[in-house]
Amino acid sequence: MEQVFEVRYYECDMQRVVHNAVYLAWCDDVADGFFREAGAGLEDVWWDVMVKAATLTWSASARLGDEVLIRCAVERWGNTSFDVGFHGTKAGDAVFDATITYVAVRTGTAETVPVPAEFRAVFAEG
């Protein structure tokens, strides 16, 4: 899955670069599309995901008007969790890498559940 973001004025800080929290917001948006494309139907079924951990490493700054391409893929499967890796670039140059650990939970609760086999299977096919 990949998505392009054009840096908007309000996403920049006083140093005129993208504010650090924006990168994770972009990752969340990409992940949402990734899960929907995989047919997770998180709002309509018995399970959902919660973020357990997020790490972000910057290589370069993105600035107003830059286009940042973010690609993501599942990098690790656990029993009740999985890691999604994100790689952001502008004009082919690395901007950041992130990893978000998601935990599968029963919808509307924090009760962990196994990641559904049907969801895993979508990524095994790709």
GROMACS .gro file of C-alpha atoms in nm:
model
  126
    1MET     CA    1   0.000   0.000   0.000
    2GLU     CA    2   0.121   0.350  -0.070
    3GLN     CA    3  -0.015   0.701  -0.048
    4VAL     CA    4   0.116   1.048  -0.133
    5PHE     CA    5   0.077   1.350   0.097
    6GLU     CA    6   0.143   1.708  -0.011
    7VAL     CA    7   0.276   1.906   0.286
    8ARG     CA    8   0.030   2.177   0.385
    9TYR     CA    9   0.111   2.500   0.569
   10TYR     CA   10  -0.054   2.400   0.897
   11GLU     CA   11   0.148   2.077   0.911
   12CYS     CA   12   0.473   2.274   0.949
   13ASP     CA   13   0.632   2.400   1.271
   14MET     CA   14   0.834   2.712   1.350
   15GLN     CA   15   1.139   2.560   1.179
   16ARG     CA   16   0.929   2.543   0.858
   17VAL     CA   17   0.942   2.164   0.843
   18VAL     CA   18   0.671   1.905   0.899
   19HIS     CA   19   0.590   1.880   1.270
   20ASN     CA   20   0.693   1.541   1.414
   21ALA     CA   21   0.338   1.435   1.511
   22VAL     CA   22   0.219   1.479   1.153
   23TYR     CA   23   0.431   1.188   1.033
   24LEU     CA   24   0.245   0.950   1.266
   25ALA     CA   25  -0.090   1.099   1.162
   26TRP     CA   26   0.003   1.027   0.800
   27CYS     CA   27   0.103   0.671   0.894
   28ASP     CA   28  -0.232   0.624   1.067
   29ASP     CA   29  -0.411   0.740   0.751
   30VAL     CA   30  -0.207   0.503   0.533
   31ALA     CA   31  -0.270   0.213   0.774
   32ASP     CA   32  -0.644   0.279   0.770
   33GLY     CA   33  -0.646   0.254   0.391
   34PHE     CA   34  -0.421  -0.053   0.408
   35PHE     CA   35  -0.657  -0.232   0.646
   36ARG     CA   36  -0.966  -0.136   0.444
   37GLU     CA   37  -0.801  -0.256   0.122
   38ALA     CA   38  -0.732  -0.585   0.302
   39GLY     CA   39  -1.103  -0.612   0.381
   40ALA     CA   40  -1.065  -0.582   0.758
   41GLY     CA   41  -1.404  -0.406   0.795
   42LEU     CA   42  -1.300  -0.300   1.143
   43GLU     CA   43  -1.609  -0.092   1.219
   44ASP     CA   44  -1.845  -0.367   1.104
   45VAL     CA   45  -1.706  -0.679   1.267
   46TRP     CA   46  -1.615  -0.815   1.609
   47TRP     CA   47  -1.251  -0.705   1.613
   48ASP     CA   48  -1.056  -0.381   1.588
   49VAL     CA   49  -0.697  -0.261   1.636
   50MET     CA   50  -0.531  -0.039   1.894
   51VAL     CA   51  -0.184   0.112   1.878
   52LYS     CA   52   0.052  -0.036   2.135
   53ALA     CA   53   0.377   0.128   2.026
   54ALA     CA   54   0.511   0.360   1.758
   55THR     CA   55   0.869   0.442   1.664
   56LEU     CA   56   0.978   0.705   1.417
   57THR     CA   57   1.322   0.778   1.275
   58TRP     CA   58   1.388   1.082   1.056
   59SER     CA   59   1.639   1.095   0.772
   60ALA     CA   60   1.549   1.435   0.627
   61SER     CA   61   1.288   1.708   0.663
   62ALA     CA   62   0.979   1.753   0.451
   63ARG     CA   63   0.875   2.113   0.385
   64LEU     CA   64   0.574   2.307   0.261
   65GLY     CA   65   0.471   2.187  -0.085
   66ASP     CA   66   0.683   1.871  -0.080
   67GLU     CA   67   0.515   1.549  -0.184
   68VAL     CA   68   0.586   1.265   0.057
   69LEU     CA   69   0.524   0.910  -0.064
   70ILE     CA   70   0.458   0.662   0.217
   71ARG     CA   71   0.470   0.287   0.160
   72CYS     CA   72   0.373   0.032   0.422
   73ALA     CA   73   0.375  -0.343   0.477
   74VAL     CA   74   0.324  -0.589   0.760
   75GLU     CA   75   0.670  -0.671   0.896
   76ARG     CA   76   0.589  -0.901   1.188
   77TRP     CA   77   0.301  -1.120   1.301
   78GLY     CA   78   0.239  -1.211   1.663
   79ASN     CA   79  -0.055  -1.396   1.812
   80THR     CA   80  -0.256  -1.087   1.910
   81SER     CA   81  -0.040  -0.816   1.752
   82PHE     CA   82   0.142  -0.723   1.435
   83ASP     CA   83   0.390  -0.457   1.321
   84VAL     CA   84   0.338  -0.237   1.018
   85GLY     CA   85   0.647  -0.069   0.876
   86PHE     CA   86   0.626   0.265   0.698
   87HIS     CA   87   0.886   0.424   0.469
   88GLY     CA   88   0.844   0.787   0.364
   89THR     CA   89   1.032   0.948   0.075
   90LYS     CA   90   1.030   1.274  -0.121
   91ALA     CA   91   1.165   1.280  -0.475
   92GLY     CA   92   1.307   0.932  -0.408
   93ASP     CA   93   1.507   1.037  -0.101
   94ALA     CA   94   1.437   0.890   0.244
   95VAL     CA   95   1.248   1.118   0.485
   96PHE     CA   96   1.148   0.882   0.766
   97ASP     CA   97   1.087   0.523   0.871
   98ALA     CA   98   0.828   0.422   1.128
   99THR     CA   99   0.701   0.104   1.286
  100ILE     CA  100   0.361   0.084   1.452
  101THR     CA  101   0.263  -0.217   1.662
  102TYR     CA  102  -0.110  -0.285   1.649
  103VAL     CA  103  -0.292  -0.509   1.896
  104ALA     CA  104  -0.611  -0.688   1.794
  105VAL     CA  105  -0.896  -0.621   2.039
  106ARG     CA  106  -1.263  -0.702   2.069
  107THR     CA  107  -1.452  -0.405   1.920
  108GLY     CA  108  -1.532  -0.141   2.179
  109THR     CA  109  -1.301  -0.292   2.442
  110ALA     CA  110  -0.932  -0.329   2.525
  111GLU     CA  111  -0.967  -0.710   2.548
  112THR     CA  112  -0.701  -0.864   2.324
  113VAL     CA  113  -0.801  -1.129   2.071
  114PRO     CA  114  -0.600  -1.328   1.815
  115VAL     CA  115  -0.545  -1.152   1.483
  116PRO     CA  116  -0.806  -1.312   1.254
  117ALA     CA  117  -0.668  -1.574   1.015
  118GLU     CA  118  -0.866  -1.419   0.728
  119PHE     CA  119  -0.685  -1.087   0.782
  120ARG     CA  120  -0.342  -1.255   0.790
  121ALA     CA  121  -0.428  -1.452   0.475
  122VAL     CA  122  -0.476  -1.136   0.271
  123PHE     CA  123  -0.112  -1.041   0.331
  124ALA     CA  124   0.017  -1.394   0.272
  125GLU     CA  125  -0.137  -1.382  -0.078
  126GLY     CA  126   0.034  -1.050  -0.166
   0.00000   0.00000   0.00000
